[in-house]
Short mmCIF file of C-alpha atoms in Angstrom, two decimals:
data_model
loop_
_atom_site.label_atom_id
_atom_site.label_comp_id
_atom_site.label_asym_id
_atom_site.label_seq_id
_atom_site.Cartn_x
_atom_site.Cartn_y
_atom_site.Cartn_z
CA MET H 113 0.00 0.00 0.00
CA LEU H 114 2.77 2.41 0.95
CA TYR H 115 4.71 1.48 -2.18
CA ALA H 116 1.67 2.29 -4.33
CA LYS H 117 1.31 5.71 -2.69
CA LEU H 118 4.98 6.46 -3.35
CA ALA H 119 5.00 5.19 -6.94
CA TYR H 120 4.47 8.61 -8.52
CA MET H 121 7.05 10.20 -6.24
CA GLN H 122 9.52 7.51 -7.27
CA HIS H 123 8.83 8.23 -10.94
CA PHE H 124 9.42 11.91 -10.23
CA PHE H 125 12.90 11.25 -8.83
CA ARG H 126 13.83 8.48 -11.28
CA SER H 127 12.94 10.60 -14.31
CA LEU H 128 14.41 13.90 -13.07
CA LEU H 129 17.95 13.48 -14.39
CA PRO H 130 16.98 11.65 -17.63
CA ASN H 131 14.46 14.38 -18.40
CA LEU H 132 17.04 17.08 -17.68
CA ILE H 133 19.41 15.44 -20.17
CA ALA H 134 16.59 14.98 -22.70
CA CYS H 135 15.97 18.74 -22.69
CA PHE H 136 19.38 19.15 -24.39
CA PHE H 137 19.32 16.05 -26.59
CA GLY H 138 18.62 15.79 -30.33
CA ARG H 139 16.01 18.16 -31.72
CA ASN H 140 15.54 19.80 -28.32
CA LEU H 141 19.12 21.10 -28.45
CA LEU H 142 18.30 22.80 -31.74
CA TRP H 143 15.47 24.69 -30.05
CA HIS H 144 17.96 26.08 -27.53
CA GLY H 145 19.91 27.30 -30.55
CA VAL H 146 16.76 28.95 -31.91
CA ALA H 147 16.30 30.73 -28.57
CA ILE H 148 19.89 31.97 -28.63
CA LEU H 149 19.87 33.03 -32.30
CA GLY H 150 16.46 34.66 -31.93
CA THR H 151 17.70 36.62 -28.93
CA PHE H 152 20.71 37.84 -30.92
CA VAL H 153 18.44 39.08 -33.73
CA ILE H 154 15.98 40.75 -31.34
CA VAL H 155 18.76 42.52 -29.41
CA MET H 156 20.86 43.62 -32.41
CA SER H 157 17.83 44.81 -34.40
CA GLY H 158 16.91 47.19 -31.58
CA PHE H 159 13.51 45.58 -31.09
CA ASP H 160 14.21 44.88 -27.41
CA TRP H 161 14.72 48.58 -26.70
CA TRP H 162 11.84 49.73 -28.90
CA TYR H 163 9.47 47.27 -27.20
CA PHE H 164 10.61 48.35 -23.73
CA VAL H 165 10.18 52.08 -24.42
CA THR H 166 6.83 51.52 -26.11
CA ALA H 167 5.56 49.41 -23.21
CA GLN H 168 6.39 52.18 -20.73
CA SER H 169 4.16 54.59 -22.62
CA LEU H 170 1.10 52.32 -22.51
CA PRO H 171 -1.47 52.01 -19.67
CA ILE H 172 -0.55 48.41 -18.84
CA GLN H 173 0.36 48.69 -15.16
CA PHE H 174 -1.94 45.73 -14.43
CA LEU H 175 0.67 43.51 -16.11
CA PHE H 176 2.99 44.05 -13.14
CA SER H 177 0.91 41.45 -11.29
CA SER H 178 2.27 38.82 -13.68
CA ALA H 179 5.56 38.79 -11.76
CA VAL H 180 3.77 37.98 -8.50
CA ILE H 181 1.37 35.45 -10.01
CA GLY H 182 4.18 33.85 -12.00
CA GLY H 183 6.11 33.39 -8.78
CA LEU H 184 3.28 32.09 -6.59
CA VAL H 185 1.59 29.62 -8.94
CA PRO H 186 4.66 27.37 -9.40
CA MET H 187 5.20 27.38 -5.64
CA PHE H 188 1.71 26.32 -4.61
CA LEU H 189 -0.12 24.69 -7.54
CA PRO H 190 2.01 21.52 -7.95
CA LEU H 191 2.19 20.79 -4.22
CA GLY H 192 -1.49 21.60 -3.83
CA LEU H 193 -2.42 19.09 -6.52
CA ILE H 194 -0.21 16.41 -4.96
CA VAL H 195 -1.71 16.88 -1.49
CA TRP H 196 -5.22 17.10 -2.92
CA GLY H 197 -4.67 13.93 -4.91
CA LEU H 198 -3.36 12.04 -1.89
CA LEU H 199 -6.14 13.17 0.44
CA ARG H 200 -8.94 12.53 -2.06
CA LYS H 201 -7.29 9.42 -3.54
CA ASN H 202 -7.35 11.09 -6.95
CA LYS H 203 -4.43 9.63 -8.88
CA THR H 204 -4.89 11.91 -11.87
CA ARG H 205 -4.44 15.07 -9.81
CA GLU H 206 -1.46 13.55 -8.03
CA ILE H 207 0.27 12.65 -11.30
CA VAL H 208 -0.37 16.12 -12.70
CA GLY H 209 1.01 17.64 -9.50
CA TRP H 210 4.26 15.67 -9.71
CA ALA H 211 4.61 16.50 -13.41
CA LEU H 212 4.12 20.23 -12.80
CA LEU H 213 6.57 20.12 -9.88
CA GLN H 214 9.24 18.55 -12.07
CA ALA H 215 8.56 21.04 -14.86
CA THR H 216 8.95 23.87 -12.34
CA ILE H 217 12.21 22.52 -10.95
CA LEU H 218 13.76 21.87 -14.36
CA GLY H 219 12.56 25.24 -15.64
CA SER H 220 14.13 27.01 -12.70
CA LEU H 221 17.37 25.01 -12.85
CA ILE H 222 17.94 25.44 -16.59
CA SER H 223 17.00 29.13 -16.75
CA SER H 224 19.08 29.95 -13.66
CA THR H 225 22.09 28.14 -15.10
CA TYR H 226 21.84 30.15 -18.30
CA LYS H 227 21.53 33.35 -16.25
CA ALA H 228 24.64 32.54 -14.27
CA PHE H 229 26.68 32.59 -17.48
CA THR H 230 24.97 35.30 -19.56
CA GLY H 231 24.79 38.07 -16.96
CA ARG H 232 22.07 39.97 -18.83
CA ILE H 233 21.40 43.43 -17.38
CA GLN H 234 17.73 44.01 -16.52
CA PRO H 235 15.65 46.93 -17.86
CA ASN H 236 15.88 50.18 -15.93
CA LEU H 237 12.30 51.37 -15.46
CA ALA H 238 13.54 54.77 -14.31
CA ASN H 239 15.48 55.45 -17.51
CA THR H 240 13.95 55.22 -20.97
CA LEU H 241 16.53 57.49 -22.61
CA ILE H 242 19.70 55.37 -22.60
CA ASP H 243 19.55 52.07 -24.48
CA SER H 244 20.75 49.39 -22.07
CA SER H 245 19.27 46.42 -23.94
CA HIS H 246 22.69 45.27 -25.19
CA GLY H 247 24.04 44.78 -21.67
CA PHE H 248 25.46 41.28 -21.15
CA GLN H 249 28.17 40.31 -18.67
CA PHE H 250 29.30 36.93 -19.91
CA GLY H 251 31.31 34.81 -17.52
CA PHE H 252 30.12 33.13 -14.35
CA TRP H 253 27.92 34.78 -11.76
CA GLU H 254 28.67 38.25 -13.11
CA HIS H 255 25.10 39.40 -12.53
CA GLY H 256 23.56 36.71 -10.34
CA ILE H 257 20.62 34.52 -11.37
CA PHE H 258 17.62 36.59 -10.32
CA TRP H 259 17.56 38.87 -13.37
CA GLY H 260 18.62 38.05 -16.87
CA TRP H 261 18.35 35.73 -19.85
CA PRO H 262 16.11 33.80 -20.19
CA SER H 263 13.19 34.84 -18.01
CA SER H 264 12.65 32.23 -15.29
CA HIS H 265 9.04 33.34 -14.85
CA THR H 266 8.41 32.65 -18.53
CA THR H 267 10.45 29.45 -18.70
CA ILE H 268 8.63 27.93 -15.73
CA ALA H 269 5.20 29.10 -16.90
CA PHE H 270 5.64 27.58 -20.35
CA ALA H 271 7.20 24.42 -18.91
CA MET H 272 4.20 23.88 -16.63
CA VAL H 273 1.70 24.69 -19.35
CA MET H 274 3.33 22.48 -21.99
CA ALA H 275 3.52 19.59 -19.51
CA PHE H 276 -0.17 20.08 -18.77
CA VAL H 277 -1.11 20.24 -22.45
CA THR H 278 0.97 17.13 -23.19
CA LEU H 279 -0.77 15.24 -20.41
CA PHE H 280 -4.23 16.16 -21.76
CA PRO H 281 -3.78 16.60 -25.53
CA GLY H 282 -7.46 15.96 -26.25
CA SER H 283 -8.81 18.74 -24.03
CA LYS H 284 -9.72 21.90 -25.96
CA LYS H 285 -10.07 23.90 -22.73
CA VAL H 286 -6.56 22.93 -21.65
CA ARG H 287 -5.12 23.83 -25.08
CA VAL H 288 -6.70 27.29 -24.89
CA LEU H 289 -6.68 28.31 -21.23
CA ALA H 290 -3.30 26.92 -20.22
CA PRO H 291 -1.31 28.77 -22.92
CA ALA H 292 -3.26 31.94 -22.11
CA TYR H 293 -1.80 31.79 -18.59
CA ALA H 294 1.75 31.28 -19.89
CA PHE H 295 1.48 34.19 -22.33
CA TYR H 296 0.02 36.44 -19.63
CA ILE H 297 3.03 35.73 -17.41
CA GLY H 298 5.59 36.00 -20.21
CA ILE H 299 4.26 39.09 -21.93
CA GLY H 300 3.48 40.68 -18.58
CA ILE H 301 7.03 40.48 -17.24
CA SER H 302 8.43 41.50 -20.65
CA THR H 303 6.93 44.96 -20.08
CA ASN H 304 8.75 45.61 -16.82
CA ILE H 305 11.36 43.32 -15.20
CA HIS H 306 12.54 41.52 -18.37
CA TRP H 307 13.37 42.29 -21.97
CA PHE H 308 11.18 40.91 -24.76
CA SER H 309 14.01 38.63 -25.91
CA GLU H 310 14.10 37.05 -22.44
CA PHE H 311 10.39 36.26 -22.76
CA PHE H 312 11.00 34.90 -26.27
CA ALA H 313 13.82 32.60 -25.15
CA GLY H 314 12.02 31.53 -21.98
CA ALA H 315 8.93 30.56 -23.98
CA ILE H 316 10.94 28.33 -26.31
CA ILE H 317 13.08 26.71 -23.64
CA GLY H 318 10.11 26.26 -21.30
CA THR H 319 8.09 24.61 -24.05
CA VAL H 320 10.91 22.12 -24.63
CA ILE H 321 11.07 21.31 -20.93
CA GLY H 322 7.32 20.90 -20.62
CA ALA H 323 7.11 18.58 -23.62
CA VAL H 324 9.82 16.32 -22.19
CA VAL H 325 8.23 16.19 -18.75
CA GLY H 326 4.71 15.75 -20.09
CA LYS H 327 5.70 12.78 -22.24
CA SER H 328 7.47 11.21 -19.27
CA PHE H 329 4.38 11.38 -17.03
CA ARG H 330 1.77 10.71 -19.70
CA SER H 331 2.39 6.96 -19.49
CA LEU H 332 1.29 7.07 -15.84
CA LEU H 333 -2.05 8.58 -16.84
CA LYS H 334 -2.49 5.99 -19.57
CA ASN H 335 -1.94 3.20 -17.03
CA LEU H 336 -4.91 4.49 -15.00
CA SER H 337 -7.29 3.73 -17.86
CA ILE H 338 -5.97 0.21 -18.46
#
């Protein structure tokens, strides 16, 4: 009985490292290249700066809440689903909870590792006159891992959403509502604490992570219907 209750937790830990590796294997590695090349184009074309200045002139202050929501949801939703699933003996919710937790952890780990080496300087909301969008401090830990490229908020949001969509590919509501949440978080933070290119890269990398995690946990859901 105890082993059955821990089965999904065991899958979570057993698949953590293989899924991390899979995020950089084969076609998935090419998507990281797309995120990097796309960022280069967005930065060098001046779009990052234009987007930032334009966003400051629009009445979109409500988008600041995306930073808070994007931080709280990954903290509480996965664990809430796991506990809910255990208490109500709902295996589907428990599996989804473990999948979202792994997507969150991998999203945070991968985005933070990139940040540690890229040292991207964050937008200065108090200064829209001097273009600072080209500011990178490549090396290791030159600008910490809180700010920078790619956006962790976006990476985690898209990782969670893609995992969710992969788990329930036949649900039209999931395919519409879940991405809407991810885009709200990503676009929201791209108007204040992150550059557009950091949202762009985070969306791509997060989608890769979510697809890997979702496929890994989807077999558990299929076993429930057998």
